[in-house]
Each structure stands twice: as C-alpha cells, then as structure tokens.
CSV table of C-alpha atoms and ligand atoms in Angstrom, one decimal:
chain,number,residue,atom,x,y,z
A,1,MET,CA,0.0,0.0,0.0
A,2,ASN,CA,1.0,3.7,-0.3
A,3,GLN,CA,2.6,5.3,2.7
A,4,PRO,CA,-0.2,5.0,5.2
A,5,LEU,CA,-1.9,8.1,6.6
A,6,LEU,CA,-2.9,6.2,9.7
A,7,SER,CA,-0.8,3.3,11.1
A,8,ILE,CA,-2.0,1.6,14.3
A,9,ARG,CA,0.4,-1.1,15.7
A,10,ASP,CA,-0.5,-3.4,18.6
A,11,LEU,CA,-2.7,-0.9,20.3
A,12,SER,CA,-4.2,-1.8,23.7
A,13,VAL,CA,-6.7,0.4,25.3
A,14,SER,CA,-8.4,0.2,28.7
A,15,ALA,CA,-11.1,2.2,30.5
A,16,ASP,CA,-11.7,2.1,34.3
A,17,GLY,CA,-9.1,-0.6,34.5
A,18,ASN,CA,-10.8,-3.0,32.0
A,19,THR,CA,-8.9,-3.9,28.9
A,20,ILE,CA,-11.1,-3.3,25.8
A,21,LEU,CA,-8.7,-3.4,22.9
A,22,GLU,CA,-5.6,-5.6,22.9
A,23,GLY,CA,-3.1,-5.8,20.1
A,24,LEU,CA,-5.1,-4.0,17.4
A,25,SER,CA,-3.2,-3.1,14.2
A,26,LEU,CA,-4.6,-1.3,11.2
A,27,ASP,CA,-3.2,0.8,8.3
A,28,ILE,CA,-5.2,3.2,6.2
A,29,ALA,CA,-3.6,4.9,3.1
A,30,PRO,CA,-4.6,8.4,1.9
A,31,GLY,CA,-8.0,8.4,0.2
A,32,GLU,CA,-8.9,4.9,1.2
A,33,VAL,CA,-12.2,3.9,2.8
A,34,HIS,CA,-12.0,1.2,5.4
A,35,ALA,CA,-15.0,-0.2,7.2
A,36,ILE,CA,-15.0,-1.7,10.7
A,37,MET,CA,-17.8,-4.1,11.7
A,38,GLY,CA,-18.0,-6.0,15.0
A,39,PRO,CA,-20.4,-7.3,17.6
A,40,ASN,CA,-21.9,-4.8,20.1
A,41,GLY,CA,-19.4,-4.0,22.9
A,42,SER,CA,-16.4,-5.2,20.9
A,43,GLY,CA,-14.7,-1.8,21.2
A,44,LYS,CA,-15.5,0.0,18.0
A,45,SER,CA,-16.4,3.3,19.7
A,46,THR,CA,-13.5,2.8,22.1
A,47,LEU,CA,-11.1,2.7,19.1
A,48,SER,CA,-12.7,5.9,17.6
A,49,ARG,CA,-12.5,7.7,20.9
A,50,ALA,CA,-8.9,6.6,21.6
A,51,LEU,CA,-7.9,7.9,18.2
A,52,ILE,CA,-9.2,11.4,18.8
A,53,GLY,CA,-7.6,11.5,22.3
A,54,ASP,CA,-10.6,11.1,24.6
A,55,GLU,CA,-9.0,11.0,28.1
A,56,SER,CA,-11.4,8.5,29.5
A,57,TYR,CA,-9.4,5.8,27.6
A,58,ASP,CA,-5.9,4.7,28.7
A,59,ILE,CA,-3.5,3.6,26.0
A,60,THR,CA,-1.6,0.8,27.7
A,61,ALA,CA,0.5,-0.4,24.7
A,62,GLY,CA,1.1,0.2,21.1
A,63,THR,CA,1.7,3.1,18.7
A,64,VAL,CA,-0.4,5.2,16.4
A,65,ARG,CA,1.3,7.2,13.6
A,66,PHE,CA,-0.7,9.8,11.7
A,67,ASP,CA,0.9,11.5,8.7
A,68,ASN,CA,4.2,10.3,10.2
A,69,HIS,CA,3.7,11.9,13.6
A,70,ASP,CA,3.1,10.2,16.9
A,71,LEU,CA,-0.6,10.8,17.2
A,72,LEU,CA,-0.8,9.6,20.8
A,73,ALA,CA,1.6,12.4,21.9
A,74,LEU,CA,-0.9,15.1,20.6
A,75,SER,CA,-3.7,16.7,22.6
A,76,ILE,CA,-7.3,16.3,21.5
A,77,GLU,CA,-7.2,19.8,19.9
A,78,GLU,CA,-3.9,19.1,18.1
A,79,ARG,CA,-5.4,16.0,16.6
A,80,ALA,CA,-8.4,17.9,15.4
A,81,GLN,CA,-6.2,20.6,14.0
A,82,ARG,CA,-4.1,18.0,12.1
A,83,GLY,CA,-7.3,16.7,10.5
A,84,VAL,CA,-8.7,13.9,12.6
A,85,PHE,CA,-12.5,14.1,12.7
A,86,LEU,CA,-14.9,11.9,14.5
A,87,SER,CA,-18.6,11.8,13.9
A,88,PHE,CA,-19.9,10.5,17.2
A,89,GLN,CA,-22.3,7.5,17.5
A,90,TYR,CA,-24.3,9.7,19.9
A,91,PRO,CA,-23.6,13.3,19.0
A,92,ILE,CA,-23.6,15.7,22.0
A,93,SER,CA,-25.6,18.8,22.1
A,94,ILE,CA,-24.1,22.2,23.2
A,95,PRO,CA,-27.1,24.2,24.4
A,96,GLY,CA,-25.5,27.6,24.8
A,97,VAL,CA,-23.5,27.6,21.6
A,98,SER,CA,-24.9,28.1,18.1
A,99,ASN,CA,-23.8,26.0,15.1
A,100,ALA,CA,-22.5,29.2,13.5
A,101,GLN,CA,-20.3,30.0,16.5
A,102,PHE,CA,-19.1,26.4,16.9
A,103,LEU,CA,-18.3,26.0,13.2
A,104,LYS,CA,-16.5,29.4,13.0
A,105,ALA,CA,-14.3,28.6,16.0
A,106,SER,CA,-13.5,25.1,14.9
A,107,VAL,CA,-12.9,25.9,11.2
A,108,ASN,CA,-10.7,28.9,12.1
A,109,GLN,CA,-8.6,26.9,14.6
A,110,ILE,CA,-8.0,24.3,11.9
A,111,ARG,CA,-7.2,27.0,9.3
A,112,GLU,CA,-4.8,28.6,11.7
A,113,ALA,CA,-3.0,25.4,12.4
A,114,ARG,CA,-2.6,25.0,8.6
A,115,GLY,CA,-1.2,28.5,8.2
A,116,LEU,CA,-4.4,29.9,6.5
A,117,GLU,CA,-6.1,33.2,7.1
A,118,PRO,CA,-9.2,32.9,9.3
A,119,LEU,CA,-12.6,33.0,7.5
A,120,ASP,CA,-14.6,36.2,8.3
A,121,ALA,CA,-18.3,35.9,9.3
A,122,ILE,CA,-19.6,36.3,5.8
A,123,ASP,CA,-17.3,33.7,4.1
A,124,MET,CA,-18.1,31.4,7.0
A,125,LEU,CA,-21.8,31.8,6.5
A,126,ASP,CA,-21.5,31.2,2.7
A,127,GLN,CA,-19.6,28.0,3.3
A,128,ALA,CA,-22.0,26.9,6.0
A,129,LYS,CA,-25.0,27.6,3.8
A,130,ASP,CA,-23.5,25.4,1.1
A,131,ALA,CA,-22.7,22.6,3.5
A,132,PHE,CA,-26.1,22.6,5.2
A,133,ARG,CA,-27.8,22.6,1.8
A,134,ARG,CA,-25.7,19.6,0.8
A,135,VAL,CA,-26.6,17.6,3.9
A,136,GLY,CA,-30.3,18.6,3.6
A,137,LEU,CA,-30.7,20.8,6.6
A,138,LYS,CA,-32.5,24.1,6.4
A,139,GLU,CA,-30.5,27.3,6.7
A,140,GLU,CA,-32.1,28.0,10.1
A,141,PHE,CA,-30.1,25.2,11.6
A,142,ILE,CA,-27.0,27.3,11.3
A,143,SER,CA,-28.2,29.6,14.0
A,144,ARG,CA,-29.6,26.9,16.3
A,145,PRO,CA,-27.6,25.6,19.3
A,146,VAL,CA,-25.4,22.7,18.3
A,147,ASN,CA,-27.6,19.5,18.2
A,148,ASP,CA,-30.0,20.9,20.8
A,149,GLY,CA,-33.4,19.4,20.2
A,150,PHE,CA,-32.3,18.0,16.9
A,151,SER,CA,-33.8,14.6,15.9
A,152,GLY,CA,-31.5,11.7,15.5
A,153,GLY,CA,-31.3,12.1,11.7
A,154,GLU,CA,-30.7,15.9,12.0
A,155,LYS,CA,-27.8,15.3,14.4
A,156,LYS,CA,-26.2,12.9,11.9
A,157,ARG,CA,-26.7,15.5,9.1
A,158,ASN,CA,-25.2,18.2,11.4
A,159,GLU,CA,-22.1,16.0,11.9
A,160,LEU,CA,-21.8,15.7,8.1
A,161,ALA,CA,-22.0,19.4,7.7
A,162,GLN,CA,-19.2,19.8,10.3
A,163,MET,CA,-17.2,17.3,8.4
A,164,LEU,CA,-17.6,19.1,5.1
A,165,LEU,CA,-16.6,22.4,6.6
A,166,MET,CA,-13.6,21.1,8.5
A,167,LYS,CA,-12.1,19.3,5.5
A,168,PRO,CA,-10.4,16.6,7.6
A,169,ARG,CA,-7.7,14.2,6.4
A,170,LEU,CA,-9.1,11.3,8.4
A,171,VAL,CA,-12.8,10.9,9.1
A,172,ILE,CA,-14.1,8.3,11.5
A,173,LEU,CA,-17.9,7.8,11.2
A,174,ASP,CA,-19.2,5.8,14.2
A,175,GLU,CA,-22.5,4.2,13.1
A,176,ILE,CA,-23.6,7.3,11.2
A,177,ASP,CA,-26.0,5.0,9.3
A,178,SER,CA,-28.0,3.9,12.4
A,179,GLY,CA,-31.5,5.3,12.1
A,180,LEU,CA,-30.9,7.0,8.7
A,181,ASP,CA,-33.4,6.5,5.8
A,182,ILE,CA,-32.2,5.8,2.2
A,183,ASP,CA,-32.2,9.5,1.2
A,184,ALA,CA,-29.9,10.3,4.2
A,185,LEU,CA,-27.7,7.4,3.4
A,186,ARG,CA,-27.2,8.7,-0.1
A,187,ILE,CA,-26.2,12.1,1.4
A,188,VAL,CA,-23.6,10.3,3.5
A,189,ALA,CA,-22.3,8.6,0.5
A,190,ASP,CA,-22.1,11.8,-1.6
A,191,CYS,CA,-20.3,13.6,1.2
A,192,VAL,CA,-17.8,10.7,1.7
A,193,SER,CA,-17.2,10.5,-2.1
A,194,SER,CA,-16.5,14.2,-2.5
A,195,LEU,CA,-14.0,14.3,0.4
A,196,LYS,CA,-12.4,11.0,-0.7
A,197,GLN,CA,-11.7,12.5,-4.1
A,198,ASP,CA,-9.7,15.2,-2.3
A,199,GLY,CA,-7.7,12.5,-0.6
A,200,THR,CA,-9.5,12.2,2.8
A,201,SER,CA,-9.3,8.7,4.3
A,202,PHE,CA,-12.3,7.1,6.1
A,203,LEU,CA,-12.8,4.7,8.9
A,204,ILE,CA,-16.5,3.8,8.7
A,205,ILE,CA,-17.9,1.9,11.7
A,206,THR,CA,-21.1,0.2,10.8
A,207,HIS,CA,-23.3,-2.9,11.5
A,208,TYR,CA,-24.8,-2.9,8.0
A,209,GLN,CA,-23.7,-3.7,4.6
A,210,ARG,CA,-26.2,-1.2,3.2
A,211,LEU,CA,-24.1,1.9,3.7
A,212,LEU,CA,-21.2,0.2,2.2
A,213,SER,CA,-23.1,-0.5,-1.0
A,214,TYR,CA,-23.3,3.3,-1.5
A,215,VAL,CA,-19.7,3.8,-0.2
A,216,PRO,CA,-17.6,1.0,-1.5
A,217,PRO,CA,-14.8,0.3,1.0
A,218,GLU,CA,-11.3,-0.7,0.0
A,219,ARG,CA,-11.1,-2.9,3.0
A,220,VAL,CA,-13.5,-4.4,5.6
A,221,HIS,CA,-12.2,-5.3,9.1
A,222,ILE,CA,-13.9,-7.4,11.8
A,223,LEU,CA,-13.2,-6.2,15.3
A,224,MET,CA,-13.6,-9.0,17.8
A,225,ASN,CA,-11.8,-10.0,21.0
A,226,GLY,CA,-10.0,-6.7,21.2
A,227,HIS,CA,-8.3,-6.7,17.8
A,228,ILE,CA,-8.9,-7.0,14.1
A,229,GLU,CA,-9.8,-10.7,13.8
A,230,ARG,CA,-10.3,-10.7,10.0
A,231,SER,CA,-9.9,-8.4,7.1
A,232,GLY,CA,-11.2,-8.6,3.5
A,233,ASP,CA,-12.8,-6.8,0.7
A,234,ALA,CA,-16.4,-5.5,0.4
A,235,GLN,CA,-17.6,-9.1,0.1
A,236,LEU,CA,-16.7,-9.7,3.7
A,237,ALA,CA,-19.3,-7.2,4.8
A,238,MET,CA,-21.9,-9.1,2.8
A,239,ASP,CA,-20.8,-12.4,4.3
A,240,ILE,CA,-21.1,-11.0,7.8
A,241,GLU,CA,-24.5,-9.6,7.2
A,242,ALA,CA,-25.7,-12.9,5.8
A,243,GLN,CA,-24.0,-15.2,8.4
A,244,GLY,CA,-23.2,-13.2,11.5
A,245,TYR,CA,-19.9,-12.9,13.3
A,246,GLN,CA,-19.8,-16.4,14.7
A,247,HIS,CA,-19.7,-18.2,11.3
A,248,PRO,CA,-16.5,-17.3,9.5
A,249,THR,CA,-16.4,-18.2,5.9
A,250,PRO,CA,-13.4,-20.3,5.0
A,251,ALA,CA,-10.7,-18.3,3.3
B,1,ADP,P1,-18.9,-0.9,20.5
B,1,ADP,O1,-18.8,0.5,20.0
B,1,ADP,O2,-18.1,-1.9,19.7
B,1,ADP,O3,-20.3,-1.4,20.7
B,1,ADP,P2,-17.7,0.2,22.9
B,1,ADP,O4,-16.3,0.6,22.5
B,1,ADP,O5,-18.7,1.2,23.1
B,1,ADP,O6,-18.2,-1.0,21.9
B,1,ADP,O7,-17.5,-0.6,24.3
B,1,ADP,C1,-16.6,-1.7,24.4
B,1,ADP,C2,-16.6,-2.2,25.9
B,1,ADP,O8,-15.9,-1.2,26.7
B,1,ADP,C3,-18.0,-2.3,26.5
B,1,ADP,O9,-18.0,-3.4,27.3
B,1,ADP,C4,-18.2,-1.0,27.3
B,1,ADP,O10,-19.0,-1.2,28.4
B,1,ADP,C5,-16.7,-0.7,27.7
B,1,ADP,N1,-16.5,0.7,27.8
B,1,ADP,C6,-16.5,1.6,26.8
B,1,ADP,N2,-16.2,2.8,27.2
B,1,ADP,C7,-16.0,2.7,28.6
B,1,ADP,C8,-15.7,3.7,29.6
B,1,ADP,N3,-15.5,5.0,29.3
B,1,ADP,N4,-15.5,3.2,30.8
B,1,ADP,C9,-15.7,1.9,31.1
B,1,ADP,N5,-16.0,1.0,30.2
B,1,ADP,C10,-16.1,1.4,28.9
B,2,MG,MG1,-20.2,1.9,19.5
C-alpha cells in the first residue's frame, strides 16, 4: 500500500481498569475507505475515541502514527487541527453555543494550524449555507444551538456538515447510518465520495452492509476479541451480514 496516513500497531486500550482493545493493528492509506464491523461491545467506539484523544481511555500499549507523527503524543485539539475528525455515535448537544459560533471557532482553529487566514463571518456563513444545503438541513439550523433538540437524523446530518466544513484528512464515522433513511444514506455517500476525491481517508464503523453498497470500501475489518480478527474486501461485509460474526467463511 502507499505510505499509510494512519498506522496503528499493537494498540491496547483500557477504561476504568478494564482492557477493551488488545493488540489492534490497522493501516489506512490516503484516500482509502476502510469499514469496521464487529459485535456490540467489541470496542469500535472505544477505538474511535482513543484515536481522537478522549481522556477516559488509557493507551496501555502500542503506537499510532498519523501522517508520520506520533498521534498519541498530541492533545485532543492538536489531533483535530491536524485533521482527525470523529462523527460520534451519539452526537452531543451544546445548548449555549450556536452551530455558527461552533463552526467558525472550529474551522478557524484548523485553518490557523494549517497556516491559512481565518474566515470572516460572511465567508463562513456562505460556506456553512452550502454545507447545510448539501446535507439537507434548512439554513435556520446554522443559527440553532449545536444539536440541541435535533432529531437523531438531524444530528447525523449536522455531523456531516461539520465534516464538510472542517475538511479533515481522516474521518471516523461511528455508526452514522443507524436510524438513517435511504435519502440520508445517499447524502452520507455523496459527502464521503467528495472528500475521498480530495484525498481524505475514512474509517466507517457500521453494522450494516447497506451503507457500504453506497460507499464501496477498499477494506473491511472485523473487530472482535479486542483486535482485528479478520480483514477482507467488500464481500466480507456481505458475508457477515448474511451469516453473522460467529460463522467465519473459509478463506
Ligand atoms: P462498541 O462500540 O463496539 O459497541 P464500545 O467501544 O462502546 O463498543 O464498548 C466496548 C466495551 O468497553 C463495553 O464493554 C463497554 O462497556 C466498555 N467501555 C466503553 N467505554 C467505557 C468507559 N469509558 N468506561 C468503562 N468501560 C467502557
Ligand atoms: Mg459503538
């Protein structure tokens, strides 16, 4: 493979003294889409949170290189500034902060870290209008408090709008497809394809093959027993959906 953008080696992660991930390794090259499937409680969200630097998780062994830097040595903010973006399985609301304020602050922090001029309010609003239109949220959502009172589907669309505006290099989508209808899945696929064309890499955590039929993954990985138990091409996701995790197809 090309020089990987993300390279995870023998990663072990625990929370509250319990080991959740143990010896997990994974490489993702620039512009590649990788899917992770795995039973409930196998540690998929733990992996995504450990990668963004959530301090409730302890890294007890292993290394993570991102763009040839030691990702684990960076703060949560530095990881975001360098282009790691997580769309949460359960997006949090921020009642006192409008989407506009949140997006302007986040986008400008990232721009500053990349040596770019900050966007002024007008440019920011133009870009936000475009992003919200693409994800199918009305313009009035730009001035609403982040995710506050949003429906499940609106929260997921709001995460996608953030993703489009922040132009990340690595996107982790943690079950973005749960509870989304077909139209919304198509929007996810459009957003992923357009960023992928610009070289963004994706780690898509999902239970369903359905999203992957819209967003063809280069690789599919099964997370079980704390590590990547099996990897394959898109067919593996179809086999898992048909047979479940306990019935591995012979290689
Ligand atoms: P998945 O996303 O694959 O369903 P999770 O990563 O959410 O799995 O959880 C994996 C396991 O780790 C579960 O048993 C869960 O209870 C536990 N776990 C996750 N986060 C924490 C935490 N912050 N503190 C303690 N246990 C946790
Ligand atoms: Mg999860």
